[in-house]
Amino acid sequence: MAYHKKPRKFGRVKNQRNALLVGLASNLIIYGKIKTTVSRAKEVQGLVERMITKTKQPSLAGTRHVAKYLPKVAVEKLNKIAPNYAERKGGYTRITRVGQRINSDGAMQAIIELV
């Protein structure tokens, strides 16, 4: 049976959490690679992969769905890179662990990048 999957909350309320994830997703799409914590990378991975899947097929509904969440610059960049993944059925991103944050809290860091 499929049970409820508890989302990561990052110590924030819902609208702040959504703003964080949308910001990470748009930066990942624009720059192709970002460095963040492992848990944030795992959360944003699913969001970005769903958005790439929506824009692989050129449809108005998919474009509007993505435009609802991302800024215009990220949508334009996503429309350019999505056809590159036409043959892939998933797995558009890669998470690589890079060690702990040294100067502050020691959180595990990761680089998430588009494949």
XYZ file of C-alpha atoms in Angstrom:
115
model
C 0.000 0.000 0.000
C 1.073 3.554 -0.627
C 1.258 5.371 2.670
C 1.499 9.090 3.258
C 5.012 10.443 2.703
C 5.847 13.092 5.296
C 7.377 16.208 3.686
C 10.502 17.876 5.017
C 9.546 21.086 6.792
C 12.943 22.822 7.151
C 11.688 24.629 10.272
C 9.479 26.928 8.200
C 5.798 27.517 7.620
C 4.257 26.376 4.349
C 4.531 29.564 2.284
C 8.154 30.120 3.334
C 8.953 26.484 2.545
C 7.376 26.781 -0.907
C 9.287 30.018 -1.573
C 12.541 28.286 -0.604
C 11.895 25.336 -2.921
C 10.805 27.526 -5.841
C 13.922 29.666 -5.396
C 16.174 26.615 -5.352
C 14.394 25.119 -8.372
C 14.658 28.299 -10.433
C 18.356 28.712 -9.573
C 19.015 25.087 -10.508
C 17.296 25.553 -13.860
C 19.030 28.869 -14.607
C 22.564 27.919 -13.528
C 22.479 24.140 -14.075
C 24.140 23.404 -10.719
C 23.705 24.630 -7.127
C 25.270 23.810 -3.756
C 22.880 23.313 -0.843
C 22.187 20.909 2.015
C 21.417 17.276 1.257
C 17.827 17.426 2.504
C 17.051 20.548 0.469
C 18.612 18.946 -2.603
C 16.445 15.846 -2.183
C 13.277 17.945 -1.906
C 14.032 20.188 -4.871
C 15.024 17.200 -7.024
C 11.448 15.932 -7.299
C 10.108 19.407 -8.029
C 12.577 20.049 -10.861
C 12.109 16.607 -12.381
C 8.330 17.064 -12.510
C 8.758 20.459 -14.166
C 11.127 19.085 -16.809
C 8.694 16.246 -17.533
C 5.853 18.770 -17.953
C 7.824 20.862 -20.462
C 9.314 18.002 -22.504
C 6.174 17.842 -24.607
C 5.421 21.325 -25.972
C 1.920 22.010 -24.682
C 0.199 25.136 -23.481
C -1.009 23.440 -20.305
C 2.497 22.320 -19.351
C 3.952 25.758 -20.022
C 1.281 27.448 -17.933
C 1.728 24.958 -15.104
C 5.454 25.676 -14.926
C 4.962 29.437 -15.368
C 2.691 29.423 -12.334
C 5.647 28.504 -10.102
C 8.821 29.783 -11.768
C 9.957 33.258 -12.834
C 9.963 34.116 -16.529
C 13.748 33.726 -16.910
C 13.649 30.180 -15.520
C 10.677 29.227 -17.731
C 12.513 30.400 -20.858
C 15.639 28.484 -19.867
C 13.563 25.386 -19.067
C 11.890 25.541 -22.486
C 15.366 25.542 -24.075
C 16.810 22.629 -22.099
C 13.744 20.355 -21.829
C 13.964 18.990 -25.422
C 17.449 17.655 -24.578
C 15.746 15.146 -22.262
C 13.252 13.876 -24.861
C 14.621 10.307 -24.816
C 15.064 10.155 -21.028
C 12.164 8.881 -18.971
C 13.406 10.454 -15.754
C 16.543 11.032 -13.735
C 17.278 14.512 -15.030
C 19.231 15.546 -11.930
C 22.179 14.195 -9.963
C 22.959 14.767 -6.272
C 26.615 14.545 -5.206
C 27.527 14.829 -1.528
C 30.495 17.122 -0.909
C 31.009 16.993 2.864
C 30.115 19.167 5.812
C 29.746 22.917 6.092
C 32.903 23.978 7.891
C 32.331 27.419 9.407
C 28.859 27.208 10.907
C 26.564 24.304 11.724
C 28.335 21.357 10.095
C 25.365 20.455 7.889
C 26.010 17.940 5.113
C 26.377 19.756 1.794
C 25.501 18.468 -1.659
C 25.722 19.657 -5.236
C 22.597 19.081 -7.297
C 23.034 19.413 -11.052
C 21.163 18.771 -14.249
C 22.464 15.680 -16.057
